[in-house]
Tab-separated table of C-alpha atoms in Angstrom:
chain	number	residue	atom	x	y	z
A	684	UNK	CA	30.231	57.735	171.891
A	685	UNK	CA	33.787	57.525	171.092
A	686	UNK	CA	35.329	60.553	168.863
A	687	UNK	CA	38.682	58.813	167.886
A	688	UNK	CA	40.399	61.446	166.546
A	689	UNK	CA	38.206	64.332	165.612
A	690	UNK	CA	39.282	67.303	166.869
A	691	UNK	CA	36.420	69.980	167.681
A	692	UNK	CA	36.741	73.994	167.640
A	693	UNK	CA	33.954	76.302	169.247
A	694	UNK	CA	33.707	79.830	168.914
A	695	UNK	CA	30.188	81.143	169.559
A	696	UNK	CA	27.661	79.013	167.486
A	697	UNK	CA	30.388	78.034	165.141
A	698	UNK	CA	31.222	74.480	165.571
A	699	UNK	CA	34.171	73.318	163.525
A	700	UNK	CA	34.734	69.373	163.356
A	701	UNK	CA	38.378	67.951	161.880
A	702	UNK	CA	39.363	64.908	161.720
A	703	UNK	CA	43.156	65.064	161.325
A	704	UNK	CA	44.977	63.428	158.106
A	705	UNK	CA	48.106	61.081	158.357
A	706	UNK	CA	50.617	63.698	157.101
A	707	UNK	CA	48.562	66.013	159.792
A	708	UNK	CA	49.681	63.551	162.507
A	709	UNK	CA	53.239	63.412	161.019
A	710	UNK	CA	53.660	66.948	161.323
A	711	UNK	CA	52.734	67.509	164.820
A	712	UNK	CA	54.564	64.961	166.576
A	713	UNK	CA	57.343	65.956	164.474
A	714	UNK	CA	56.690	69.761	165.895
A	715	UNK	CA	55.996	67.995	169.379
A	716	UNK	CA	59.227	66.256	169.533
A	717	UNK	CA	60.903	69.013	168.378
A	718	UNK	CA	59.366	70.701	171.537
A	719	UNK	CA	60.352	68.205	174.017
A	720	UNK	CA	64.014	67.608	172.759
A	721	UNK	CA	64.400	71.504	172.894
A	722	UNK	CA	63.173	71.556	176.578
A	723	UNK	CA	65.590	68.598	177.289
A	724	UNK	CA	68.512	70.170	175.638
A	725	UNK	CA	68.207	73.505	177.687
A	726	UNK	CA	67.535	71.810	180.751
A	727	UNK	CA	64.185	73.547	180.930
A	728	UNK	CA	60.460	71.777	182.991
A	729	UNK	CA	58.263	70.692	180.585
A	730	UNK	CA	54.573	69.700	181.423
A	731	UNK	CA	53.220	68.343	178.088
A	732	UNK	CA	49.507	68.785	177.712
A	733	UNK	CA	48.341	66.708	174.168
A	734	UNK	CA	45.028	67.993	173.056
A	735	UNK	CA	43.254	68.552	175.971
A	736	UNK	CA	40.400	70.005	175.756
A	737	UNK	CA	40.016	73.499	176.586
A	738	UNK	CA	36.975	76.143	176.836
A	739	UNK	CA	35.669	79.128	178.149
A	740	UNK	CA	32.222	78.909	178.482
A	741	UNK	CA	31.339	82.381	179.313
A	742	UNK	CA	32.664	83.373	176.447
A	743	UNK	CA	31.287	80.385	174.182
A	744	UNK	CA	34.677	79.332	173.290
A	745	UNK	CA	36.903	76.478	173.288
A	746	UNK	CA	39.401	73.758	171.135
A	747	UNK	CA	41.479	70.753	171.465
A	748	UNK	CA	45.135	71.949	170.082
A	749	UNK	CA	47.231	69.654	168.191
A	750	UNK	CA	49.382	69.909	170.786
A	751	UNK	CA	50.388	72.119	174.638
A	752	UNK	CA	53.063	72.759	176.444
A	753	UNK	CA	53.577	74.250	179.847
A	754	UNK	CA	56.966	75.368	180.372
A	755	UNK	CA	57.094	79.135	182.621
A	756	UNK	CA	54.573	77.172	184.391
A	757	UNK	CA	55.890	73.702	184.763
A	758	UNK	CA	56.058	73.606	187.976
A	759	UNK	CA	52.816	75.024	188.995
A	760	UNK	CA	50.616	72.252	187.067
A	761	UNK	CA	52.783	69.254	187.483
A	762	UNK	CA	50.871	67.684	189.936
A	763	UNK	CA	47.272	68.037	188.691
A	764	UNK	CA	45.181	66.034	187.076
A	765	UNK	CA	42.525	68.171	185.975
A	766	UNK	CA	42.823	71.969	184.514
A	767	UNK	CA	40.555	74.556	185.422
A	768	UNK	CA	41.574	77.864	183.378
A	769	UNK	CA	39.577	79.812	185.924
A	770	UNK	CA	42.571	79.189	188.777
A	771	UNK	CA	45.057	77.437	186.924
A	772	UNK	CA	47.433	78.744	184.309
A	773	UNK	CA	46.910	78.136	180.723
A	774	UNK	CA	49.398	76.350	178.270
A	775	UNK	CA	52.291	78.507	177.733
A	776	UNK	CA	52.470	76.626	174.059
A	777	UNK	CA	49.887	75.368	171.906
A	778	UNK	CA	50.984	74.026	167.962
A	779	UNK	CA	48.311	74.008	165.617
A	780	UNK	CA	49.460	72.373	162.482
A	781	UNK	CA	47.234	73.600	159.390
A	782	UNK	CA	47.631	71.369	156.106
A	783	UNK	CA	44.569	72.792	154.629
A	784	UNK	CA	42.601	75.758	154.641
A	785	UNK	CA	40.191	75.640	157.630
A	786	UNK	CA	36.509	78.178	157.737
A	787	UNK	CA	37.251	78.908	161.173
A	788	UNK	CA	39.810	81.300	162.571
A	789	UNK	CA	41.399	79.257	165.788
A	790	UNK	CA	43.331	82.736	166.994
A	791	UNK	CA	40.475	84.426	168.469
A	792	UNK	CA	39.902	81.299	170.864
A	793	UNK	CA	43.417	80.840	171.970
A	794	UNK	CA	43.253	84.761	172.666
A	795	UNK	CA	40.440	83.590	174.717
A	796	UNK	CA	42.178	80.919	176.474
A	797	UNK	CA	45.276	83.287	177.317
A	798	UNK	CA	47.628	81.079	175.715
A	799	UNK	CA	50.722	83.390	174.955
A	800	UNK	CA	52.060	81.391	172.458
A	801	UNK	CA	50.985	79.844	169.827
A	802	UNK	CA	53.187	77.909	166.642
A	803	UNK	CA	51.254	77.494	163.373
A	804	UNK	CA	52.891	75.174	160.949
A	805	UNK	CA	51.087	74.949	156.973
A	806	UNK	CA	53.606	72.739	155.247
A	807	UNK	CA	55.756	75.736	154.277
A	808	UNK	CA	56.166	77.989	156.925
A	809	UNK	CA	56.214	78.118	160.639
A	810	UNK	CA	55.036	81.062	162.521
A	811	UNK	CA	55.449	81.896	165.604
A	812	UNK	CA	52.460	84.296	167.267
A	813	UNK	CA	52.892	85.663	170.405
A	814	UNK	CA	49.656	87.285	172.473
A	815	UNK	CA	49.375	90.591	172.378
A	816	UNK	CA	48.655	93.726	174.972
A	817	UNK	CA	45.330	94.354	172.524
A	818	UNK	CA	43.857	90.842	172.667
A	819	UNK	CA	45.261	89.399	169.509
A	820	UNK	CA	48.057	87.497	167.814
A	821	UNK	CA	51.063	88.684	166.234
A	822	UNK	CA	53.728	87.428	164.019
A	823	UNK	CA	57.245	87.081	166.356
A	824	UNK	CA	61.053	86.183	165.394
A	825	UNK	CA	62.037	84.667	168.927
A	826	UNK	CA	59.729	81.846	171.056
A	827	UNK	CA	58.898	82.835	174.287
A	828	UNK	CA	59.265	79.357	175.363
A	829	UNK	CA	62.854	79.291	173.289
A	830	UNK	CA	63.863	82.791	173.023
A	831	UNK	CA	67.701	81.317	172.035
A	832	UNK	CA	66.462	79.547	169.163
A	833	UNK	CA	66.415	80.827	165.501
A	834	UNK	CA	63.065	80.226	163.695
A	835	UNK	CA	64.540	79.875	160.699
A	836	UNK	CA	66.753	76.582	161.736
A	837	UNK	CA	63.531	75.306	163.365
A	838	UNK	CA	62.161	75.466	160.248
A	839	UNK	CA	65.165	73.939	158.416
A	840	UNK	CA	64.824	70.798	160.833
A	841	UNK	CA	61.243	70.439	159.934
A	842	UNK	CA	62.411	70.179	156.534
A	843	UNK	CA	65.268	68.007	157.056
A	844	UNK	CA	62.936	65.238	159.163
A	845	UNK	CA	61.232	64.772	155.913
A	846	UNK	CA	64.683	63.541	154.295
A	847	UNK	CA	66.124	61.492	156.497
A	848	UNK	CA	64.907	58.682	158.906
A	849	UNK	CA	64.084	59.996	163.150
A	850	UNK	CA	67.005	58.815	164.766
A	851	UNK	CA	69.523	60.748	162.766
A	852	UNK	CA	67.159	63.506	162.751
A	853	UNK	CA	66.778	63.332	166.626
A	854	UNK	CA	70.768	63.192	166.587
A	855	UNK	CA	71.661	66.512	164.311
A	856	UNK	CA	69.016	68.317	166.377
A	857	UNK	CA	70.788	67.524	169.766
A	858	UNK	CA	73.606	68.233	168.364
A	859	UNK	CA	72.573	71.479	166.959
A	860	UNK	CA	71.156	72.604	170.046
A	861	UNK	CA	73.990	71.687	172.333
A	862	UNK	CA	76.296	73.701	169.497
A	863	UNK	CA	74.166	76.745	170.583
């Protein structure tokens, strides 16, 4: 059986089961190439990892991201073809784009997953949450992945790729980032 593109969220009994809109889509790849032209720009290893599927089954816990980036740890997952979060390091980015109010809180299975970053996107705002010492998420000004780069104009680029067509959007980011 085929899902297409529902995306599934566990966290232990609750089963959460999205199937992403158009603008949803939009958004991510938007936040995804934003991702991947910031890596190129600094000259910085980027393994990109979709929505692969993730879990920890000990702790009944698991989710596809929107999207995953490994960037610290590039190098170290390059080569494989499978990930095992019990030996292998986990994403050091995950996005999850949020256009509408979900029942299930996705933070407590990232925390799970070790992920140490995560960027949350609702249409308005981006937020960037950073894993804590105590298990949880909080709000942070600076990327790890990107500590260089102002939230605020990553926000402002968002905007502006709703305005104007890719490729002049692709060029004013470059630009913007080689200006840094």
């Amino acid at each position: 059986l085929e899902r297409g593109g529902i995306r599934l969220a566990y966290d232990q009994g609750r089963l959460e089961i999205m199937s992403p809109s158009f603008l949803h889509e939009i958004r991510k790849r938007q936040l995804g190439r934003m991702i991947e032209i910031l890596a190129e720009e600094l000259d910085l290893e980027i393994v990109g990892g979709g929505s692969t599927t993730f879990r920890r089954e000990d702790a009944k816990r698991g989710l596809e991201p929107d999207e995953c980036y490994w960037l610290a740890n590039a190098l170290a997952i390059s080569q494989q073809t499978e990930i095992d979060l019990a030996t292998d390091p986990p994403p050091d980015l995950a996005l999850e784009v949020d256009l509408t109010s979900h029942s299930l809180n996705k933070q407590p299975i990232y925390a799970s997953l070790r992920i140490p970053e995560v960027w949350r996107y609702d249409g308005r705002k981006l937020d960037v949450l950073r894993l804590a010492a105590d298990g949880g998420y909080a709000a942070a000004e600076r990327s790890l992945s990107f500590p260089g780069i102002p939230l605020s104009s990553l926000l402002r680029f968002l905007e502006l790729r709703q305005s104007v067509a890719e490729r002049q959007w692709t060029r004013e980011l470059r630009a913007w980032i080689r200006s840094l």
